[in-house]
PDB file of C-alpha atoms and ligand atoms in Angstrom:
ATOM      1  CA  MET A   1    -105.530 260.765  54.963  1.00 44.00           C
ATOM      2  CA  SER A   2    -107.791 260.466  57.819  1.00 43.00           C
ATOM      3  CA  PRO A   3    -105.748 258.685  60.511  1.00 40.00           C
ATOM      4  CA  HIS A   4    -107.454 260.776  63.481  1.00 42.00           C
ATOM      5  CA  LEU A   5    -111.140 260.476  62.375  1.00 45.00           C
ATOM      6  CA  SER A   6    -113.756 258.857  64.373  1.00 40.00           C
ATOM      7  CA  ARG A   7    -115.839 256.192  62.815  1.00 40.00           C
ATOM      8  CA  ARG A   8    -118.870 258.441  63.362  1.00 37.00           C
ATOM      9  CA  HIS A   9    -117.061 261.170  61.575  1.00 40.00           C
ATOM     10  CA  LEU A  10    -116.449 258.881  58.572  1.00 42.00           C
ATOM     11  CA  LEU A  11    -119.909 257.706  58.302  1.00 37.00           C
ATOM     12  CA  ALA A  12    -120.934 261.165  58.650  1.00 35.00           C
ATOM     13  CA  ALA A  13    -118.647 262.162  55.918  1.00 37.00           C
ATOM     14  CA  SER A  14    -119.631 259.338  53.603  1.00 37.00           C
ATOM     15  CA  ALA A  15    -123.293 259.868  54.104  1.00 33.00           C
ATOM     16  CA  LEU A  16    -122.803 263.377  52.633  1.00 34.00           C
ATOM     17  CA  LEU A  17    -121.481 261.836  49.060  1.00 35.00           C
ATOM     18  CA  PRO A  18    -123.937 262.299  46.384  1.00 34.00           C
ATOM     19  CA  LEU A  19    -125.855 258.976  45.863  1.00 32.00           C
ATOM     20  CA  GLY A  20    -124.154 257.920  42.699  1.00 33.00           C
ATOM     21  CA  LEU A  21    -120.857 258.487  44.577  1.00 37.00           C
ATOM     22  CA  GLN A  22    -121.290 255.904  47.156  1.00 36.00           C
ATOM     23  CA  ARG A  23    -121.251 252.302  46.621  1.00 37.00           C
ATOM     24  CA  PRO A  24    -120.304 252.126  42.844  1.00 36.00           C
ATOM     25  CA  ALA A  25    -117.374 254.355  43.503  1.00 42.00           C
ATOM     26  CA  MET A  26    -116.411 252.502  46.603  1.00 42.00           C
ATOM     27  CA  ALA A  27    -116.356 249.170  44.548  1.00 42.00           C
ATOM     28  CA  ALA A  28    -114.556 250.615  41.566  1.00 56.00           C
ATOM     29  CA  PRO A  29    -111.398 248.762  40.813  1.00 59.00           C
ATOM     30  CA  ALA A  30    -107.971 250.561  40.807  1.00 67.00           C
ATOM     31  CA  SER A  31    -106.354 251.247  37.440  1.00 80.00           C
ATOM     32  CA  GLY A  32    -103.535 249.162  36.066  1.00 81.00           C
ATOM     33  CA  PRO A  33    -101.481 246.972  36.257  1.00 94.00           C
ATOM     34  CA  TYR A  34     -98.603 249.143  34.859  1.00 96.00           C
ATOM     35  CA  ARG A  35     -95.533 247.742  33.463  1.00 96.00           C
ATOM     36  CA  VAL A  36     -92.195 249.242  34.303  1.00 97.00           C
ATOM     37  CA  GLY A  37     -89.641 247.140  32.474  1.00 97.00           C
ATOM     38  CA  ALA A  38     -89.703 243.771  34.137  1.00 98.00           C
ATOM     39  CA  PHE A  39     -91.677 245.049  37.126  1.00 98.00           C
ATOM     40  CA  THR A  40     -95.433 244.730  37.395  1.00 98.00           C
ATOM     41  CA  VAL A  41     -97.273 247.396  39.545  1.00 98.00           C
ATOM     42  CA  THR A  42    -100.646 246.644  40.489  1.00 97.00           C
ATOM     43  CA  PRO A  43    -102.703 249.397  42.411  1.00 97.00           C
ATOM     44  CA  LEU A  44    -104.810 247.817  45.296  1.00 97.00           C
ATOM     45  CA  ARG A  45    -107.798 249.885  46.073  1.00 96.00           C
ATOM     46  CA  ASP A  46    -108.294 249.838  49.649  1.00 96.00           C
ATOM     47  CA  GLY A  47    -111.529 251.984  49.656  1.00 96.00           C
ATOM     48  CA  LEU A  48    -112.786 255.367  49.026  1.00 95.00           C
ATOM     49  CA  PHE A  49    -112.425 258.432  51.524  1.00 93.00           C
ATOM     50  CA  PRO A  50    -114.818 261.196  51.483  1.00 92.00           C
ATOM     51  CA  LEU A  51    -112.317 264.267  51.658  1.00 93.00           C
ATOM     52  CA  GLU A  52    -113.802 267.552  53.083  1.00 90.00           C
ATOM     53  CA  PRO A  53    -112.733 271.046  52.547  1.00 85.00           C
ATOM     54  CA  SER A  54    -112.229 271.276  56.405  1.00 90.00           C
ATOM     55  CA  MET A  55    -109.333 268.804  55.810  1.00 94.00           C
ATOM     56  CA  ILE A  56    -107.498 271.002  53.166  1.00 95.00           C
ATOM     57  CA  PRO A  57    -108.750 274.358  54.722  1.00 94.00           C
ATOM     58  CA  ALA A  58    -107.668 276.644  52.034  1.00 95.00           C
ATOM     59  CA  ALA A  59    -110.199 274.535  49.748  1.00 94.00           C
ATOM     60  CA  ALA A  60    -113.109 276.154  51.578  1.00 92.00           C
ATOM     61  CA  SER A  61    -112.716 279.286  49.451  1.00 94.00           C
ATOM     62  CA  PRO A  62    -114.272 280.516  46.123  1.00 96.00           C
ATOM     63  CA  ALA A  63    -111.213 279.005  44.175  1.00 96.00           C
ATOM     64  CA  GLY A  64    -111.835 275.714  46.005  1.00 96.00           C
ATOM     65  CA  GLN A  65    -115.595 275.883  45.381  1.00 95.00           C
ATOM     66  CA  THR A  66    -114.782 276.453  41.792  1.00 96.00           C
ATOM     67  CA  LEU A  67    -112.439 273.633  41.369  1.00 96.00           C
ATOM     68  CA  LEU A  68    -115.013 271.131  43.124  1.00 95.00           C
ATOM     69  CA  THR A  69    -118.007 272.281  41.213  1.00 96.00           C
ATOM     70  CA  GLY A  70    -115.870 272.037  38.043  1.00 96.00           C
ATOM     71  CA  ALA A  71    -115.338 268.549  38.626  1.00 95.00           C
ATOM     72  CA  GLY A  72    -119.186 267.869  39.168  1.00 96.00           C
ATOM     73  CA  LEU A  73    -118.854 267.816  42.928  1.00 96.00           C
ATOM     74  CA  PRO A  74    -120.897 270.095  45.645  1.00 95.00           C
ATOM     75  CA  ALA A  75    -119.215 273.260  46.192  1.00 93.00           C
ATOM     76  CA  LYS A  76    -118.581 272.154  49.647  1.00 91.00           C
ATOM     77  CA  GLY A  77    -117.512 268.779  49.099  1.00 92.00           C
ATOM     78  CA  PRO A  78    -116.647 266.046  49.983  1.00 94.00           C
ATOM     79  CA  SER A  79    -114.334 264.846  47.249  1.00 93.00           C
ATOM     80  CA  PRO A  80    -114.179 260.912  47.162  1.00 94.00           C
ATOM     81  CA  GLU A  81    -110.452 259.983  47.033  1.00 95.00           C
ATOM     82  CA  PRO A  82    -108.833 256.663  46.525  1.00 96.00           C
ATOM     83  CA  VAL A  83    -106.662 254.757  49.188  1.00 97.00           C
ATOM     84  CA  ASN A  84    -104.308 252.494  47.508  1.00 97.00           C
ATOM     85  CA  ALA A  85    -101.384 250.525  48.346  1.00 98.00           C
ATOM     86  CA  PHE A  86     -99.565 248.888  45.456  1.00 98.00           C
ATOM     87  CA  LEU A  87     -98.470 245.118  44.659  1.00 98.00           C
ATOM     88  CA  ILE A  88     -95.007 245.077  42.997  1.00 98.00           C
ATOM     89  CA  ARG A  89     -93.627 242.068  41.385  1.00 98.00           C
ATOM     90  CA  ARG A  90     -90.912 240.890  39.531  1.00 97.00           C
ATOM     91  CA  GLY A  91     -89.715 237.220  38.669  1.00 95.00           C
ATOM     92  CA  GLY A  92     -91.759 235.529  41.156  1.00 94.00           C
ATOM     93  CA  ARG A  93     -91.143 238.055  43.854  1.00 96.00           C
ATOM     94  CA  HIS A  94     -93.885 239.909  45.822  1.00 97.00           C
ATOM     95  CA  TRP A  95     -93.492 243.113  47.509  1.00 98.00           C
ATOM     96  CA  LEU A  96     -96.070 245.673  48.902  1.00 98.00           C
ATOM     97  CA  LEU A  97     -95.741 249.434  49.051  1.00 98.00           C
ATOM     98  CA  ASP A  98     -98.102 250.183  52.018  1.00 98.00           C
ATOM     99  CA  ALA A  99    -101.172 248.247  53.240  1.00 98.00           C
ATOM    100  CA  GLY A 100    -104.423 250.527  53.292  1.00 97.00           C
ATOM    101  CA  CYS A 101    -106.183 251.314  56.168  1.00 96.00           C
ATOM    102  CA  GLY A 102    -107.269 247.733  57.447  1.00 94.00           C
ATOM    103  CA  THR A 103    -109.973 248.027  60.095  1.00 93.00           C
ATOM    104  CA  VAL A 104    -108.967 251.066  61.989  1.00 90.00           C
ATOM    105  CA  LEU A 105    -110.802 253.586  60.142  1.00 87.00           C
ATOM    106  CA  GLY A 106    -114.121 251.943  60.201  1.00 84.00           C
ATOM    107  CA  PRO A 107    -116.360 250.401  57.518  1.00 86.00           C
ATOM    108  CA  GLY A 108    -115.618 250.901  53.774  1.00 89.00           C
ATOM    109  CA  PHE A 109    -111.912 250.197  53.884  1.00 95.00           C
ATOM    110  CA  ASP A 110    -109.854 247.093  54.228  1.00 96.00           C
ATOM    111  CA  ARG A 111    -110.165 245.621  50.786  1.00 96.00           C
ATOM    112  CA  VAL A 112    -106.175 245.143  50.058  1.00 96.00           C
ATOM    113  CA  THR A 113    -106.277 241.676  51.223  1.00 95.00           C
ATOM    114  CA  ALA A 114    -109.123 240.742  48.844  1.00 96.00           C
ATOM    115  CA  ALA A 115    -107.370 242.963  45.938  1.00 96.00           C
ATOM    116  CA  LEU A 116    -104.340 240.751  46.759  1.00 97.00           C
ATOM    117  CA  ALA A 117    -106.171 237.434  46.756  1.00 97.00           C
ATOM    118  CA  ALA A 118    -107.744 238.474  43.304  1.00 96.00           C
ATOM    119  CA  GLU A 119    -104.018 238.660  42.153  1.00 96.00           C
ATOM    120  CA  GLY A 120    -103.239 235.213  43.291  1.00 96.00           C
ATOM    121  CA  VAL A 121    -101.115 236.516  46.164  1.00 97.00           C
ATOM    122  CA  ARG A 122    -101.544 235.130  49.740  1.00 97.00           C
ATOM    123  CA  PRO A 123    -100.283 237.551  52.699  1.00 97.00           C
ATOM    124  CA  GLU A 124     -97.715 235.351  53.765  1.00 97.00           C
ATOM    125  CA  GLN A 125     -96.180 235.261  50.114  1.00 97.00           C
ATOM    126  CA  VAL A 126     -95.309 238.898  50.509  1.00 98.00           C
ATOM    127  CA  GLU A 127     -91.452 239.160  51.277  1.00 97.00           C
ATOM    128  CA  THR A 128     -91.233 243.032  51.968  1.00 98.00           C
ATOM    129  CA  ILE A 129     -93.340 245.931  52.786  1.00 98.00           C
ATOM    130  CA  TRP A 130     -92.197 249.168  52.210  1.00 98.00           C
ATOM    131  CA  LEU A 131     -94.169 251.806  53.922  1.00 98.00           C
ATOM    132  CA  SER A 132     -94.322 255.435  52.538  1.00 98.00           C
ATOM    133  CA  HIS A 133     -95.039 256.722  56.173  1.00 98.00           C
ATOM    134  CA  LEU A 134     -96.878 255.457  59.303  1.00 98.00           C
ATOM    135  CA  HIS A 135    -100.243 257.074  59.104  1.00 97.00           C
ATOM    136  CA  ALA A 136    -103.445 254.745  59.605  1.00 95.00           C
ATOM    137  CA  ASP A 137    -104.356 254.980  56.006  1.00 96.00           C
ATOM    138  CA  HIS A 138    -101.299 253.446  54.859  1.00 98.00           C
ATOM    139  CA  ALA A 139    -100.239 251.160  57.752  1.00 98.00           C
ATOM    140  CA  GLY A 140    -103.459 250.025  59.398  1.00 97.00           C
ATOM    141  CA  GLY A 141    -103.851 247.111  56.847  1.00 98.00           C
ATOM    142  CA  LEU A 142    -100.579 245.810  58.571  1.00 98.00           C
ATOM    143  CA  LEU A 143    -102.529 244.796  61.415  1.00 97.00           C
ATOM    144  CA  THR A 144    -105.351 242.218  62.065  1.00 96.00           C
ATOM    145  CA  PRO A 145    -108.563 243.281  63.815  1.00 93.00           C
ATOM    146  CA  ASP A 146    -106.869 242.276  66.896  1.00 94.00           C
ATOM    147  CA  ARG A 147    -103.691 244.096  66.229  1.00 95.00           C
ATOM    148  CA  LEU A 148    -101.373 241.380  65.284  1.00 96.00           C
ATOM    149  CA  ALA A 149     -99.263 241.126  62.223  1.00 98.00           C
ATOM    150  CA  ARG A 150    -101.350 240.446  59.136  1.00 97.00           C
ATOM    151  CA  PHE A 151     -98.230 239.618  56.851  1.00 98.00           C
ATOM    152  CA  ALA A 152     -96.613 236.478  58.595  1.00 95.00           C
ATOM    153  CA  ASN A 153     -93.186 236.576  56.737  1.00 97.00           C
ATOM    154  CA  ALA A 154     -92.935 240.240  55.633  1.00 98.00           C
ATOM    155  CA  GLU A 155     -90.175 242.455  56.641  1.00 98.00           C
ATOM    156  CA  LEU A 156     -91.162 246.019  57.139  1.00 98.00           C
ATOM    157  CA  VAL A 157     -88.939 248.538  55.666  1.00 98.00           C
ATOM    158  CA  LEU A 158     -89.080 252.364  56.384  1.00 98.00           C
ATOM    159  CA  GLN A 159     -87.377 255.592  57.210  1.00 98.00           C
ATOM    160  CA  GLU A 160     -85.250 255.781  60.220  1.00 98.00           C
ATOM    161  CA  ARG A 161     -86.825 259.297  60.655  1.00 98.00           C
ATOM    162  CA  GLU A 162     -90.109 257.921  60.767  1.00 98.00           C
ATOM    163  CA  VAL A 163     -89.447 255.167  63.217  1.00 98.00           C
ATOM    164  CA  ALA A 164     -88.135 257.675  65.432  1.00 98.00           C
ATOM    165  CA  TYR A 165     -90.845 260.243  65.181  1.00 97.00           C
ATOM    166  CA  TRP A 166     -93.854 257.961  65.998  1.00 97.00           C
ATOM    167  CA  SER A 167     -91.788 256.282  68.727  1.00 97.00           C
ATOM    168  CA  ASP A 168     -91.071 259.704  70.412  1.00 96.00           C
ATOM    169  CA  ALA A 169     -93.032 260.143  73.515  1.00 95.00           C
ATOM    170  CA  ALA A 170     -92.356 263.863  73.470  1.00 95.00           C
ATOM    171  CA  ALA A 171     -93.480 264.054  69.825  1.00 94.00           C
ATOM    172  CA  ARG A 172     -96.510 262.345  70.771  1.00 94.00           C
ATOM    173  CA  ALA A 173     -97.220 264.939  73.817  1.00 93.00           C
ATOM    174  CA  SER A 174     -96.378 268.004  71.729  1.00 92.00           C
ATOM    175  CA  ALA A 175     -98.134 267.042  68.370  1.00 90.00           C
ATOM    176  CA  PRO A 176    -101.029 269.295  67.102  1.00 84.00           C
ATOM    177  CA  ALA A 177    -104.341 267.657  68.135  1.00 84.00           C
ATOM    178  CA  PRO A 178    -105.199 266.221  64.673  1.00 81.00           C
ATOM    179  CA  LEU A 179    -102.122 264.290  64.784  1.00 85.00           C
ATOM    180  CA  ARG A 180    -101.959 262.873  68.492  1.00 87.00           C
ATOM    181  CA  PRO A 181    -104.417 259.903  67.722  1.00 86.00           C
ATOM    182  CA  MET A 182    -102.423 258.871  64.957  1.00 92.00           C
ATOM    183  CA  PHE A 183     -99.586 257.674  67.329  1.00 96.00           C
ATOM    184  CA  GLU A 184    -101.645 254.919  68.549  1.00 94.00           C
ATOM    185  CA  THR A 185    -101.914 252.989  65.177  1.00 95.00           C
ATOM    186  CA  ALA A 186     -98.228 253.761  64.376  1.00 97.00           C
ATOM    187  CA  GLN A 187     -97.061 252.460  67.835  1.00 97.00           C
ATOM    188  CA  ALA A 188     -99.252 249.173  67.346  1.00 97.00           C
ATOM    189  CA  VAL A 189     -97.761 248.568  63.730  1.00 98.00           C
ATOM    190  CA  LEU A 190     -94.163 249.010  65.110  1.00 98.00           C
ATOM    191  CA  ALA A 191     -95.085 246.782  67.976  1.00 98.00           C
ATOM    192  CA  ALA A 192     -96.511 244.070  65.741  1.00 98.00           C
ATOM    193  CA  TYR A 193     -93.489 243.939  63.493  1.00 98.00           C
ATOM    194  CA  SER A 194     -90.674 244.755  65.984  1.00 98.00           C
ATOM    195  CA  SER A 195     -88.701 241.741  65.295  1.00 97.00           C
ATOM    196  CA  ARG A 196     -88.632 242.298  61.579  1.00 98.00           C
ATOM    197  CA  ILE A 197     -88.258 246.184  61.001  1.00 98.00           C
ATOM    198  CA  ARG A 198     -85.357 247.697  58.646  1.00 98.00           C
ATOM    199  CA  ARG A 199     -84.745 251.190  58.914  1.00 98.00           C
ATOM    200  CA  VAL A 200     -83.233 252.871  56.020  1.00 98.00           C
ATOM    201  CA  SER A 201     -81.989 256.545  55.451  1.00 98.00           C
ATOM    202  CA  GLY A 202     -82.234 258.716  52.411  1.00 98.00           C
ATOM    203  CA  GLU A 203     -82.318 257.601  48.861  1.00 98.00           C
ATOM    204  CA  ALA A 204     -81.728 253.935  49.847  1.00 97.00           C
ATOM    205  CA  GLU A 205     -81.836 250.753  47.504  1.00 98.00           C
ATOM    206  CA  LEU A 206     -84.857 249.068  48.553  1.00 97.00           C
ATOM    207  CA  ALA A 207     -84.589 246.105  46.068  1.00 96.00           C
ATOM    208  CA  PRO A 208     -82.560 246.089  42.609  1.00 96.00           C
ATOM    209  CA  GLY A 209     -84.074 248.756  40.338  1.00 97.00           C
ATOM    210  CA  ILE A 210     -86.208 250.427  43.515  1.00 98.00           C
ATOM    211  CA  HIS A 211     -85.175 253.390  45.387  1.00 98.00           C
ATOM    212  CA  ALA A 212     -86.360 255.146  48.365  1.00 98.00           C
ATOM    213  CA  LEU A 213     -86.933 258.946  47.740  1.00 98.00           C
ATOM    214  CA  PRO A 214     -87.282 260.907  50.768  1.00 98.00           C
ATOM    215  CA  LEU A 215     -90.342 263.380  50.774  1.00 98.00           C
ATOM    216  CA  PRO A 216     -90.447 265.060  54.222  1.00 98.00           C
ATOM    217  CA  GLY A 217     -93.272 267.184  55.481  1.00 98.00           C
ATOM    218  CA  HIS A 218     -96.244 265.306  55.489  1.00 97.00           C
ATOM    219  CA  THR A 219     -94.503 263.297  57.997  1.00 97.00           C
ATOM    220  CA  PRO A 220     -90.653 263.458  58.792  1.00 97.00           C
ATOM    221  CA  GLY A 221     -89.823 260.308  57.237  1.00 98.00           C
ATOM    222  CA  HIS A 222     -92.403 260.087  54.323  1.00 98.00           C
ATOM    223  CA  MET A 223     -90.968 258.638  51.144  1.00 98.00           C
ATOM    224  CA  GLY A 224     -91.718 257.618  47.543  1.00 98.00           C
ATOM    225  CA  VAL A 225     -90.601 254.705  45.612  1.00 98.00           C
ATOM    226  CA  LEU A 226     -88.879 255.043  42.566  1.00 98.00           C
ATOM    227  CA  ILE A 227     -88.950 252.008  40.495  1.00 98.00           C
ATOM    228  CA  ALA A 228     -86.700 252.081  37.172  1.00 98.00           C
ATOM    229  CA  ASP A 229     -85.734 249.166  34.761  1.00 98.00           C
ATOM    230  CA  GLY A 230     -83.904 250.523  31.429  1.00 96.00           C
ATOM    231  CA  SER A 231     -85.488 253.548  30.394  1.00 95.00           C
ATOM    232  CA  GLU A 232     -89.000 253.199  31.929  1.00 97.00           C
ATOM    233  CA  ARG A 233     -89.539 254.661  35.457  1.00 98.00           C
ATOM    234  CA  LEU A 234     -92.463 255.121  37.871  1.00 98.00           C
ATOM    235  CA  LEU A 235     -92.511 257.204  40.866  1.00 98.00           C
ATOM    236  CA  ILE A 236     -95.130 256.266  43.478  1.00 98.00           C
ATOM    237  CA  TRP A 237     -95.088 259.434  45.570  1.00 98.00           C
ATOM    238  CA  GLY A 238     -97.081 258.523  48.707  1.00 98.00           C
ATOM    239  CA  ASP A 239     -99.131 261.485  49.994  1.00 98.00           C
ATOM    240  CA  ILE A 240     -97.774 264.256  47.756  1.00 98.00           C
ATOM    241  CA  VAL A 241    -101.446 264.963  47.019  1.00 97.00           C
ATOM    242  CA  HIS A 242    -104.404 263.965  48.852  1.00 97.00           C
ATOM    243  CA  SER A 243    -106.715 265.708  46.198  1.00 96.00           C
ATOM    244  CA  ARG A 244    -105.573 265.752  42.675  1.00 96.00           C
ATOM    245  CA  ILE A 245    -108.457 268.340  41.858  1.00 95.00           C
ATOM    246  CA  LEU A 246    -107.376 270.725  44.605  1.00 96.00           C
ATOM    247  CA  GLN A 247    -103.776 270.319  45.120  1.00 97.00           C
ATOM    248  CA  MET A 248    -102.325 269.817  41.756  1.00 97.00           C
ATOM    249  CA  PRO A 249    -103.413 273.665  40.869  1.00 97.00           C
ATOM    250  CA  HIS A 250    -102.444 274.772  44.364  1.00 98.00           C
ATOM    251  CA  PRO A 251     -99.436 272.779  45.556  1.00 98.00           C
ATOM    252  CA  ASP A 252     -99.460 275.390  48.561  1.00 98.00           C
ATOM    253  CA  TRP A 253    -102.684 273.807  49.905  1.00 98.00           C
ATOM    254  CA  THR A 254    -101.852 271.677  52.789  1.00 97.00           C
ATOM    255  CA  VAL A 255    -103.919 268.859  54.615  1.00 96.00           C
ATOM    256  CA  ILE A 256    -104.380 269.055  58.180  1.00 94.00           C
ATOM    257  CA  TRP A 257    -102.316 265.907  59.069  1.00 93.00           C
ATOM    258  CA  ASP A 258     -99.122 267.466  57.568  1.00 95.00           C
ATOM    259  CA  THR A 259     -96.489 267.211  60.555  1.00 94.00           C
ATOM    260  CA  ASP A 260     -94.511 270.243  58.849  1.00 95.00           C
ATOM    261  CA  PRO A 261     -96.891 271.985  56.440  1.00 96.00           C
ATOM    262  CA  ALA A 262     -94.233 274.506  55.183  1.00 98.00           C
ATOM    263  CA  GLU A 263     -91.844 271.362  54.621  1.00 98.00           C
ATOM    264  CA  ALA A 264     -94.755 269.611  52.858  1.00 98.00           C
ATOM    265  CA  ILE A 265     -95.236 272.631  50.389  1.00 98.00           C
ATOM    266  CA  THR A 266     -91.726 272.685  49.671  1.00 98.00           C
ATOM    267  CA  THR A 267     -91.503 268.980  49.019  1.00 98.00           C
ATOM    268  CA  ARG A 268     -94.474 269.114  46.999  1.00 98.00           C
ATOM    269  CA  ARG A 269     -93.435 271.805  44.553  1.00 98.00           C
ATOM    270  CA  ARG A 270     -89.995 270.599  44.293  1.00 98.00           C
ATOM    271  CA  ILE A 271     -91.031 266.833  43.093  1.00 98.00           C
ATOM    272  CA  LEU A 272     -93.907 268.313  41.037  1.00 98.00           C
ATOM    273  CA  ASP A 273     -91.113 270.383  39.504  1.00 97.00           C
ATOM    274  CA  ARG A 274     -88.692 267.541  39.002  1.00 98.00           C
ATOM    275  CA  ALA A 275     -91.420 265.237  37.492  1.00 98.00           C
ATOM    276  CA  ALA A 276     -92.402 267.890  35.041  1.00 98.00           C
ATOM    277  CA  VAL A 277     -88.774 268.501  34.043  1.00 97.00           C
ATOM    278  CA  GLU A 278     -88.037 264.790  33.720  1.00 97.00           C
ATOM    279  CA  GLY A 279     -91.236 263.792  32.169  1.00 95.00           C
ATOM    280  CA  LEU A 280     -91.321 261.070  34.975  1.00 97.00           C
ATOM    281  CA  ARG A 281     -94.437 258.970  35.368  1.00 97.00           C
ATOM    282  CA  VAL A 282     -96.184 259.009  38.777  1.00 98.00           C
ATOM    283  CA  THR A 283     -98.772 257.625  40.765  1.00 97.00           C
ATOM    284  CA  GLY A 284     -99.810 257.781  44.519  1.00 97.00           C
ATOM    285  CA  MET A 285    -101.738 256.503  47.181  1.00 97.00           C
ATOM    286  CA  HIS A 286    -104.507 258.926  46.794  1.00 97.00           C
ATOM    287  CA  LEU A 287    -104.484 259.119  42.939  1.00 96.00           C
ATOM    288  CA  ALA A 288    -107.015 257.108  40.926  1.00 94.00           C
ATOM    289  CA  THR A 289    -104.766 256.757  37.941  1.00 93.00           C
ATOM    290  CA  ARG A 290    -100.943 257.348  36.832  1.00 95.00           C
ATOM    291  CA  GLY A 291     -99.778 260.094  34.601  1.00 96.00           C
ATOM    292  CA  ARG A 292     -97.229 262.638  33.664  1.00 97.00           C
ATOM    293  CA  ILE A 293     -96.875 266.008  35.271  1.00 97.00           C
ATOM    294  CA  GLU A 294     -97.099 269.134  33.346  1.00 97.00           C
ATOM    295  CA  ARG A 295     -96.972 272.825  34.431  1.00 96.00           C
ATOM    296  CA  ALA A 296    -100.252 274.560  34.162  1.00 96.00           C
ATOM    297  CA  ASP A 297    -101.404 278.234  34.126  1.00 93.00           C
ATOM    298  CA  THR A 298    -102.169 277.497  37.750  1.00 93.00           C
ATOM    299  CA  GLY A 299     -99.970 275.181  39.278  1.00 96.00           C
ATOM    300  CA  TYR A 300     -99.347 271.653  37.881  1.00 97.00           C
ATOM    301  CA  ALA A 301    -101.597 269.033  36.089  1.00 96.00           C
ATOM    302  CA  LEU A 302    -101.642 265.199  35.988  1.00 96.00           C
ATOM    303  CA  VAL A 303    -101.969 264.290  32.325  1.00 95.00           C
TER     304      VAL A 303
HETATM  305 ZN1  LIG B 401    -102.527 258.983  53.242  1.00 63.62          ZN
END
């Protein structure tokens, strides 16, 4: 969510958190695990990020301030938001969806490996890592502090469009300022895993019962992962929302890191509506829980 921020900026932002929201919230375990048929899906909490209204510019409005104060937060934020990766297991196999921030965004993150260990899983046991997109709060944890591959045996799977965008020198040169520093981490990840990257396109089958769901706009190859077994389904939707408090009622409120804000809005509305119609259970990298989507008087609600 914050791939371009400096450590100083992050530290300053976390200093703004109400006292009660600092350490205890940072240490809060993720919810779950969730059963989806024979799959076990365990959110791995990498850390907690202080989202400031300047990162969702529309939130610096009376409507935004009302939502924040209604949630017990200061009117000017920040709103503490989780950063999650997900461990997905079935029949002795271990897959990861995203890997958290690692050490690239400073202190307060990099808990995915410890969360994996608490589940009895060593990094070398992970056979495949599906990456929702290449922003640092999802891909930074793929790297050791010296920028080598942290997962010795894992294949890295992501959308072809995502690899193309972050590998493109012209895209880097012409990117809006908040996006430009993200290229460094993205390219370090692609380099560290270069011999074991698999590119997929569209709604590819990632494993039996698990499909990619392209959700473009936040980044060109941003994707969710739809897990299905029998009648049970769970959509892990990546960064469709960075703030449940602000963006569920206002799906047209964009974050400053969207590559294509207009497409991000269209995608967010489309998937929220689909989830509401289909009664789909959803969770995400910046959601503290899972739930179903309902249409609300204003926008949508996670229930
Ligand atoms: Zn993110």
